[in-house]
């Protein structure tokens, strides 16, 4: 069977397993979503018939409480595959609608931060490899190690203390300010960037270190390869050697990690968006946990898991495009 077909089938099976695990874990929780919703509705509506309460529970969590567990599972899988993740008990809105509105904002903040981090790391790591042993190499490597040891949420708190509390340069919460008209206009764009700057910055300054050191290490290793010496003996232009020989081969080990890291965007947004009160996927997921909003929690867990599966699949399917040695196919071409 074609490698790409096998990989897509494997990803689909993984998604079904993720849905199954999501269903099983929430049932194993003390006072699971069905029992919790039933008790909550009965407390709010003591005179409501049991049949009507079961119907409302089904509307929220997507399963009928009086059905066997395997029927509940099949109904849940069917609902998820149809895009029905139930209704939030905290926001009283469909879970799909809440996350559909939040996903673009999370992708904007963390996606931009990761792209900027990647660009800085690659450029800086390659520069340090060519300047190996210099004062610049020592200083930047030390800074990279120190910043890599700082958790992003610690950096976020420090940035808030400096730029929000003391200097008042940036807003503390929200995606936009009140009174700003949404649309493709300069005031709205500037306002969006002001709200997203500190969350982005906290990811960039704590995330560039490890990739910079990885790129530096890979570039130094490639610079010592025989084919680089041959290229220099052939008097090839330095820029061609740097871009086509060194950078491309040094990037290969980093590429897979970068693509997979994109899949962890939603998972990494939980604490960050709660600190900045930025209404994205992580913000709603954190609120779902604190409010025991099971439908919203299950939907968030599912979105985070699906994003990781998709990222791993993309890494596998595209690795052969940048590394011809992996393009021959077979299991050896898997990137992860």
XYZ file of C-alpha atoms in Angstrom, residues 125-288:
164
model
C 22.029 29.592 15.136
C 23.615 29.677 11.666
C 25.455 32.901 12.531
C 26.818 31.412 15.765
C 28.050 28.329 13.896
C 30.127 30.496 11.569
C 31.328 32.532 14.595
C 32.101 29.470 16.727
C 34.398 30.286 19.633
C 33.989 34.046 19.296
C 32.793 36.418 22.028
C 29.467 36.744 20.191
C 29.078 32.956 20.270
C 29.755 32.811 24.018
C 27.436 35.686 24.939
C 24.488 34.641 22.769
C 24.799 30.966 23.727
C 24.753 31.903 27.417
C 21.701 34.123 26.933
C 19.979 31.342 24.984
C 20.613 28.814 27.769
C 19.369 31.216 30.445
C 16.213 32.191 28.537
C 15.490 28.569 27.697
C 15.424 27.774 31.421
C 12.765 30.424 32.113
C 9.162 29.126 31.832
C 7.027 31.198 29.520
C 4.458 31.878 32.214
C 7.158 33.388 34.444
C 8.230 35.618 31.568
C 4.574 36.547 31.027
C 4.178 37.685 34.640
C 7.406 39.715 34.459
C 6.287 41.371 31.205
C 2.929 42.267 32.761
C 4.667 43.793 35.778
C 6.942 45.913 33.588
C 4.853 46.924 30.579
C 1.317 46.864 32.032
C 1.555 47.675 35.732
C 4.535 50.054 35.760
C 4.701 51.550 32.267
C 1.064 51.164 31.205
C 2.101 50.593 27.598
C -0.104 47.588 26.865
C -3.594 46.403 27.899
C -3.807 43.532 30.360
C -6.759 41.565 28.999
C -8.980 40.971 26.001
C -8.409 40.590 22.285
C -9.478 44.127 21.408
C -10.488 47.304 23.202
C -14.036 48.512 23.608
C -15.046 51.160 21.102
C -12.703 49.972 18.339
C -14.621 49.092 15.183
C -13.709 45.585 13.959
C -12.613 45.372 10.346
C -9.694 45.887 8.026
C -8.788 49.336 9.303
C -5.600 50.682 10.905
C -6.983 51.435 14.413
C -8.362 47.893 14.714
C -5.143 46.269 13.445
C -3.009 48.344 15.816
C -5.317 47.515 18.705
C -5.189 43.779 17.946
C -1.381 43.875 17.812
C -1.194 45.775 21.127
C -3.258 43.086 22.837
C -1.215 40.264 21.280
C 2.273 41.723 21.728
C 3.005 40.578 25.280
C 1.668 37.004 24.833
C 3.786 36.708 21.680
C 6.834 38.200 23.358
C 6.668 35.827 26.318
C 6.758 32.860 23.914
C 9.510 34.290 21.715
C 12.008 35.274 24.418
C 11.706 31.933 26.219
C 11.469 29.747 23.114
C 14.278 30.896 20.832
C 17.076 29.508 22.994
C 16.677 25.782 22.440
C 16.163 26.096 18.685
C 19.095 28.487 18.353
C 21.415 26.063 20.125
C 20.066 23.155 18.054
C 20.626 25.054 14.809
C 24.123 26.074 15.945
C 25.027 22.482 16.817
C 23.634 21.088 13.546
C 25.384 23.747 11.465
C 28.748 23.097 13.138
C 28.341 19.390 12.442
C 27.467 20.011 8.792
C 30.359 22.449 8.362
C 32.718 19.593 9.271
C 31.347 17.214 6.623
C 33.513 16.167 3.674
C 31.085 17.475 1.035
C 31.428 20.980 2.501
C 35.208 20.777 2.098
C 34.731 19.564 -1.461
C 32.353 22.462 -2.160
C 34.930 24.928 -0.860
C 37.696 23.315 -2.926
C 35.471 23.726 -5.977
C 35.434 27.461 -5.175
C 31.652 27.560 -4.923
C 30.245 30.897 -3.690
C 30.045 31.152 0.096
C 26.383 32.133 -0.035
C 25.565 29.003 -2.063
C 27.408 26.756 0.380
C 25.682 28.426 3.328
C 22.164 28.293 1.903
C 22.086 25.105 -0.179
C 24.502 22.868 1.710
C 24.763 23.978 5.330
C 21.376 25.535 6.136
C 19.295 22.914 4.340
C 20.977 19.939 6.012
C 21.135 21.619 9.396
C 17.423 22.373 9.239
C 16.315 18.772 8.704
C 16.393 17.652 12.377
C 14.717 20.902 13.465
C 11.936 20.819 10.866
C 10.110 17.855 12.375
C 10.186 19.308 15.859
C 8.938 22.639 14.582
C 5.950 21.165 12.729
C 4.999 18.990 15.691
C 5.385 21.989 17.979
C 2.695 23.724 15.915
C 0.337 20.950 16.960
C 0.958 21.819 20.577
C -0.129 25.431 20.019
C -3.552 24.871 21.547
C -2.196 22.892 24.493
C 0.440 25.504 25.219
C -2.111 28.283 25.144
C -3.966 27.173 28.294
C -1.853 28.920 30.936
C -0.654 31.737 28.681
C -4.131 32.866 27.636
C -5.389 32.607 31.194
C -2.567 34.854 32.454
C -3.293 37.485 29.803
C -7.076 36.877 29.904
C -6.902 36.437 26.136
C -10.084 34.645 24.948
C -8.633 31.861 22.842
C -8.796 28.070 22.972
C -6.672 27.841 26.127
C -8.695 30.524 27.897
C -11.976 28.693 27.337
C -10.424 25.321 28.169
C -9.096 26.650 31.482
C -12.503 28.155 32.313
C -14.124 24.838 31.444
